[in-house]
């Protein structure tokens, strides 16, 4: 039997037999996960250990068993959005908007400028919440709980904005083909302005708590570094790639939703270690705040919040209840009875963790012929065994935390 077909414990038994310590003592095997507070999700790493030093690692995923891509291929296009929520659930609206933009690309729909700016605002809010979670939890994993407790309240304030926009908080199912399902209320803008006023001072205090903290620096500097060449070879994108020194951001390289209208910098690190990943995300939060303010200042007049596409945009509920034609349109759209062109397209957006892409093949039927989600976590997690080789067990925890591996993106 091929060695690769043997269970991991057999392979490691062979490794242990060949790699005894100089004093003849045996190495040990440690299961990190699949259910463990430090793994940040349901996935497993089988570690070959020499004391606290990691010699080899074997990652295992698939414990969530969701099969999103195959489910999507049996759903009408309108019913796929809730699946995108559950990939990176820390920044669901970015996934939502990316899916709608993919369909708009397929159908050649031009979204009004105001709706595009509203999308930019909500996507940057989602990026901020994603980075709040990643960096504050990294603090927890180095023993500092205070920063997490302090800034986590602001994630809740963003969720209140989501709730005012669409009625949901975590898994948002936000937006519609061509824009939003309804215009934003005055309260939504009021909550947004309050957040823009209260959050920046708190985030500055959070940075001050960690960026020059001797304990945090000792735990993160030169821990889990990855070179720019190796990061690109693995397919890294997002903050983890930029921390390695590569200036690549989908919002700049392939602008969408009018990102070309805004001025913002792309924070870039040097060493690609845990500390650089932390600092890049911190800096990106400030850029997101700047983009939101620019979008509010440049917001076009009027109340256009969706494109005029009656064949694909659900009619108002009051019309559905009182008008037979609207009821028919509603049924046809929801059930996917409106024909779509035969095409093969790919559309990327800059997610909280990197390039989130949707590769869609249609055959003209009511469901996708093929739909593949490009999930950044799934791609860069493959580098994790190499990044922790030679590190201590405690280092493996903070490296995983700084990569921000979200289990929902591994098992789609």
CSV table of N, CA and C in Angstrom, one decimal, residues 17-107:
chain,number,residue,atom,x,y,z
A,17,UNK,N,10.0,6.9,13.9
A,17,UNK,CA,11.0,5.8,14.0
A,17,UNK,C,12.3,6.2,13.4
A,18,UNK,N,12.2,7.0,12.3
A,18,UNK,CA,13.4,7.5,11.6
A,18,UNK,C,14.0,8.7,12.3
A,19,UNK,N,13.2,9.5,13.0
A,19,UNK,CA,13.7,10.7,13.6
A,19,UNK,C,13.7,10.7,15.1
A,20,UNK,N,14.3,9.8,15.7
A,20,UNK,CA,14.4,9.8,17.1
A,20,UNK,C,15.4,10.9,17.5
A,21,UNK,N,15.2,11.4,18.7
A,21,UNK,CA,16.2,12.4,19.3
A,21,UNK,C,17.5,11.7,19.5
A,22,UNK,N,18.5,12.6,19.6
A,22,UNK,CA,19.9,12.1,19.8
A,22,UNK,C,20.0,11.2,21.0
A,23,UNK,N,19.2,11.5,22.0
A,23,UNK,CA,19.3,10.6,23.2
A,23,UNK,C,18.4,9.4,23.1
A,24,UNK,N,17.8,9.2,21.9
A,24,UNK,CA,17.0,8.0,21.7
A,24,UNK,C,15.6,8.1,22.1
A,25,UNK,N,15.2,9.3,22.7
A,25,UNK,CA,13.8,9.5,23.1
A,25,UNK,C,12.9,9.6,21.9
A,26,UNK,N,11.6,9.2,22.1
A,26,UNK,CA,10.7,9.3,21.0
A,26,UNK,C,10.1,10.7,20.8
A,27,UNK,N,9.7,11.0,19.6
A,27,UNK,CA,8.9,12.2,19.4
A,27,UNK,C,7.4,11.9,19.7
A,28,UNK,N,6.6,12.9,19.7
A,28,UNK,CA,5.2,12.8,20.1
A,28,UNK,C,4.3,13.4,19.0
A,29,UNK,N,3.1,12.9,19.0
A,29,UNK,CA,2.0,13.4,18.1
A,29,UNK,C,1.0,14.1,18.9
A,30,UNK,N,0.6,15.3,18.5
A,30,UNK,CA,-0.4,16.1,19.2
A,30,UNK,C,-1.5,16.5,18.2
A,31,UNK,N,-2.7,16.3,18.6
A,31,UNK,CA,-3.9,16.7,17.8
A,31,UNK,C,-4.2,18.2,18.2
A,32,UNK,N,-4.1,19.1,17.3
A,32,UNK,CA,-4.6,20.5,17.5
A,32,UNK,C,-5.9,20.6,16.8
A,33,UNK,N,-7.0,20.5,17.5
A,33,UNK,CA,-8.3,20.5,16.9
A,33,UNK,C,-8.8,19.1,16.7
A,34,UNK,N,-9.9,18.8,16.0
A,34,UNK,CA,-10.7,19.8,15.2
A,34,UNK,C,-11.5,20.8,16.1
A,35,UNK,N,-11.8,20.4,17.3
A,35,UNK,CA,-12.6,21.3,18.2
A,35,UNK,C,-11.7,21.7,19.3
A,36,UNK,N,-11.2,23.0,19.2
A,36,UNK,CA,-10.2,23.5,20.2
A,36,UNK,C,-10.4,25.0,20.1
A,37,UNK,N,-10.4,25.7,21.2
A,37,UNK,CA,-10.6,27.2,21.2
A,37,UNK,C,-9.6,27.9,20.4
A,38,UNK,N,-8.3,27.4,20.3
A,38,UNK,CA,-7.3,28.1,19.6
A,38,UNK,C,-7.3,27.9,18.0
A,39,UNK,N,-8.1,26.9,17.6
A,39,UNK,CA,-8.2,26.7,16.1
A,39,UNK,C,-9.1,27.6,15.4
A,40,UNK,N,-10.0,28.4,16.1
A,40,UNK,CA,-10.9,29.4,15.5
A,40,UNK,C,-11.8,28.8,14.5
A,41,UNK,N,-12.2,27.5,14.7
A,41,UNK,CA,-13.1,26.9,13.7
A,41,UNK,C,-12.9,25.4,13.9
A,42,UNK,N,-13.7,24.7,13.0
A,42,UNK,CA,-13.7,23.2,13.0
A,42,UNK,C,-12.7,22.7,12.0
A,43,UNK,N,-11.4,22.6,12.4
A,43,UNK,CA,-10.4,22.0,11.5
A,43,UNK,C,-9.3,21.5,12.4
A,44,UNK,N,-8.5,20.6,11.8
A,44,UNK,CA,-7.5,19.8,12.6
A,44,UNK,C,-6.1,20.0,12.1
A,45,UNK,N,-5.2,20.0,13.0
A,45,UNK,CA,-3.8,19.9,12.6
A,45,UNK,C,-3.1,18.8,13.4
A,46,UNK,N,-2.6,17.8,12.8
A,46,UNK,CA,-1.9,16.7,13.5
A,46,UNK,C,-0.4,17.1,13.5
A,47,UNK,N,0.1,17.3,14.7
A,47,UNK,CA,1.5,17.9,14.8
A,47,UNK,C,2.5,16.8,15.3
A,48,UNK,N,3.6,16.7,14.6
A,48,UNK,CA,4.7,15.9,15.1
A,48,UNK,C,5.6,16.8,15.9
A,49,UNK,N,5.8,16.5,17.2
A,49,UNK,CA,6.4,17.4,18.2
A,49,UNK,C,7.7,16.8,18.7
A,50,UNK,N,8.7,17.6,18.9
A,50,UNK,CA,9.9,17.3,19.7
A,50,UNK,C,9.8,18.3,20.9
A,51,UNK,N,9.2,17.8,21.9
A,51,UNK,CA,8.9,18.7,23.1
A,51,UNK,C,7.9,19.7,22.6
A,52,UNK,N,8.2,21.0,22.7
A,52,UNK,CA,7.2,22.0,22.3
A,52,UNK,C,7.5,22.4,20.8
A,53,UNK,N,8.5,21.9,20.2
A,53,UNK,CA,8.9,22.3,18.8
A,53,UNK,C,8.2,21.4,17.8
A,54,UNK,N,7.6,22.1,16.8
A,54,UNK,CA,6.9,21.4,15.8
A,54,UNK,C,7.8,21.0,14.6
A,55,UNK,N,7.8,19.7,14.3
A,55,UNK,CA,8.6,19.2,13.2
A,55,UNK,C,7.9,19.0,11.9
A,56,UNK,N,6.7,18.5,12.0
A,56,UNK,CA,5.8,18.3,10.9
A,56,UNK,C,4.4,18.7,11.2
A,57,UNK,N,3.6,19.0,10.2
A,57,UNK,CA,2.1,19.2,10.5
A,57,UNK,C,1.3,18.7,9.3
A,58,UNK,N,0.2,18.1,9.6
A,58,UNK,CA,-0.7,17.6,8.6
A,58,UNK,C,-2.1,18.2,8.9
A,59,UNK,N,-2.6,19.1,8.0
A,59,UNK,CA,-3.9,19.8,8.2
A,59,UNK,C,-5.0,18.9,7.7
A,60,UNK,N,-6.1,19.0,8.3
A,60,UNK,CA,-7.3,18.2,7.9
A,60,UNK,C,-8.5,19.2,7.9
A,61,UNK,N,-9.3,19.3,6.9
A,61,UNK,CA,-10.5,20.1,6.9
A,61,UNK,C,-11.7,19.2,6.4
A,62,UNK,N,-12.8,19.8,6.3
A,62,UNK,CA,-14.0,19.1,5.9
A,62,UNK,C,-15.0,18.7,7.0
A,63,UNK,N,-14.8,19.2,8.2
A,63,UNK,CA,-15.6,18.8,9.3
A,63,UNK,C,-17.0,19.5,9.3
A,64,UNK,N,-17.1,20.5,8.5
A,64,UNK,CA,-18.4,21.3,8.4
A,64,UNK,C,-19.3,20.6,7.4
A,65,UNK,N,-18.8,20.0,6.4
A,65,UNK,CA,-19.6,19.2,5.4
A,65,UNK,C,-20.7,20.0,4.8
A,66,UNK,N,-20.4,21.1,4.1
A,66,UNK,CA,-21.5,22.0,3.7
A,66,UNK,C,-21.8,21.9,2.2
A,67,UNK,N,-20.8,21.7,1.3
A,67,UNK,CA,-21.0,21.5,-0.1
A,67,UNK,C,-21.7,22.6,-0.7
A,68,UNK,N,-21.3,23.8,-0.4
A,68,UNK,CA,-22.0,25.0,-0.9
A,68,UNK,C,-22.0,25.1,-2.4
A,69,UNK,N,-20.9,24.7,-3.1
A,69,UNK,CA,-20.9,24.9,-4.5
A,69,UNK,C,-22.0,24.0,-5.2
A,70,UNK,N,-22.1,22.8,-4.7
A,70,UNK,CA,-23.1,21.8,-5.3
A,70,UNK,C,-24.5,22.3,-5.0
A,71,UNK,N,-24.7,22.8,-3.7
A,71,UNK,CA,-26.0,23.3,-3.4
A,71,UNK,C,-26.4,24.5,-4.3
A,72,UNK,N,-25.4,25.4,-4.6
A,72,UNK,CA,-25.6,26.5,-5.4
A,72,UNK,C,-26.0,26.1,-6.9
A,73,UNK,N,-25.4,25.0,-7.3
A,73,UNK,CA,-25.7,24.5,-8.7
A,73,UNK,C,-27.1,23.9,-8.8
A,74,UNK,N,-27.8,23.8,-7.7
A,74,UNK,CA,-29.2,23.4,-7.7
A,74,UNK,C,-30.2,24.4,-7.2
A,75,UNK,N,-29.7,25.7,-7.1
A,75,UNK,CA,-30.6,26.8,-6.7
A,75,UNK,C,-30.7,27.8,-7.7
A,76,UNK,N,-31.9,28.5,-7.8
A,76,UNK,CA,-32.0,29.7,-8.7
A,76,UNK,C,-31.0,30.7,-8.2
A,77,UNK,N,-30.6,31.6,-9.1
A,77,UNK,CA,-29.6,32.6,-8.8
A,77,UNK,C,-29.9,33.5,-7.6
A,78,UNK,N,-31.2,33.8,-7.4
A,78,UNK,CA,-31.6,34.6,-6.3
A,78,UNK,C,-31.4,34.0,-4.9
A,79,UNK,N,-31.4,32.6,-4.9
A,79,UNK,CA,-31.4,31.9,-3.6
A,79,UNK,C,-30.0,31.5,-3.2
A,80,UNK,N,-29.0,32.0,-3.9
A,80,UNK,CA,-27.6,31.6,-3.7
A,80,UNK,C,-26.9,32.6,-2.6
A,81,UNK,N,-27.5,33.8,-2.6
A,81,UNK,CA,-26.8,34.8,-1.7
A,81,UNK,C,-26.7,34.3,-0.2
A,82,UNK,N,-27.7,33.6,0.4
A,82,UNK,CA,-27.4,33.2,1.8
A,82,UNK,C,-26.3,32.2,1.9
A,83,UNK,N,-25.9,31.5,0.8
A,83,UNK,CA,-24.7,30.7,0.9
A,83,UNK,C,-23.4,31.5,1.0
A,84,UNK,N,-23.4,32.6,0.3
A,84,UNK,CA,-22.2,33.5,0.4
A,84,UNK,C,-22.0,34.1,1.8
A,85,UNK,N,-23.1,34.3,2.5
A,85,UNK,CA,-23.0,34.8,3.9
A,85,UNK,C,-22.2,33.9,4.7
A,86,UNK,N,-22.2,32.6,4.5
A,86,UNK,CA,-21.7,31.6,5.4
A,86,UNK,C,-20.3,31.2,5.0
A,87,UNK,N,-19.7,31.9,4.1
A,87,UNK,CA,-18.2,31.6,3.8
A,87,UNK,C,-17.4,32.4,4.9
A,88,UNK,N,-17.1,33.6,4.6
A,88,UNK,CA,-16.4,34.4,5.7
A,88,UNK,C,-17.6,35.2,6.4
A,89,UNK,N,-18.1,34.6,7.4
A,89,UNK,CA,-19.2,35.2,8.1
A,89,UNK,C,-18.8,36.4,8.9
A,90,UNK,N,-17.5,36.7,9.0
A,90,UNK,CA,-17.1,37.9,9.7
A,90,UNK,C,-17.3,39.2,8.8
A,91,UNK,N,-17.4,39.0,7.5
A,91,UNK,CA,-17.7,40.1,6.6
A,91,UNK,C,-18.6,39.7,5.5
A,92,UNK,N,-19.8,39.2,5.9
A,92,UNK,CA,-20.8,38.7,4.9
A,92,UNK,C,-21.1,39.7,3.8
A,93,UNK,N,-21.4,41.0,4.1
A,93,UNK,CA,-21.8,41.9,3.0
A,93,UNK,C,-20.9,41.9,1.8
A,94,UNK,N,-19.6,41.8,2.0
A,94,UNK,CA,-18.6,41.8,0.9
A,94,UNK,C,-18.9,40.6,0.0
A,95,UNK,N,-19.2,39.4,0.6
A,95,UNK,CA,-19.5,38.2,-0.2
A,95,UNK,C,-20.9,38.5,-1.0
A,96,UNK,N,-21.8,39.1,-0.3
A,96,UNK,CA,-23.1,39.3,-0.9
A,96,UNK,C,-23.0,40.2,-2.1
A,97,UNK,N,-22.2,41.3,-1.9
A,97,UNK,CA,-22.1,42.3,-3.0
A,97,UNK,C,-21.3,41.7,-4.2
A,98,UNK,N,-20.3,40.9,-3.9
A,98,UNK,CA,-19.5,40.2,-4.9
A,98,UNK,C,-20.4,39.3,-5.8
A,99,UNK,N,-21.3,38.6,-5.1
A,99,UNK,CA,-22.2,37.7,-5.9
A,99,UNK,C,-23.1,38.5,-6.8
A,100,UNK,N,-23.7,39.6,-6.3
A,100,UNK,CA,-24.6,40.4,-7.1
A,100,UNK,C,-23.8,41.0,-8.3
A,101,UNK,N,-22.6,41.5,-8.0
A,101,UNK,CA,-21.8,42.1,-9.1
A,101,UNK,C,-21.5,41.0,-10.2
A,102,UNK,N,-21.3,39.8,-9.8
A,102,UNK,CA,-21.1,38.7,-10.7
A,102,UNK,C,-22.3,38.5,-11.7
A,103,UNK,N,-23.5,38.5,-11.1
A,103,UNK,CA,-24.7,38.4,-11.9
A,103,UNK,C,-24.9,39.6,-12.8
A,104,UNK,N,-24.5,40.8,-12.2
A,104,UNK,CA,-24.7,42.0,-13.0
A,104,UNK,C,-23.7,42.0,-14.2
A,105,UNK,N,-22.5,41.5,-14.0
A,105,UNK,CA,-21.6,41.3,-15.1
A,105,UNK,C,-22.1,40.3,-16.1
A,106,UNK,N,-22.7,39.3,-15.7
A,106,UNK,CA,-23.4,38.3,-16.6
A,106,UNK,C,-24.5,38.9,-17.4
A,107,UNK,N,-25.3,39.8,-16.8
A,107,UNK,CA,-26.5,40.3,-17.4
A,107,UNK,C,-26.2,41.7,-18.0
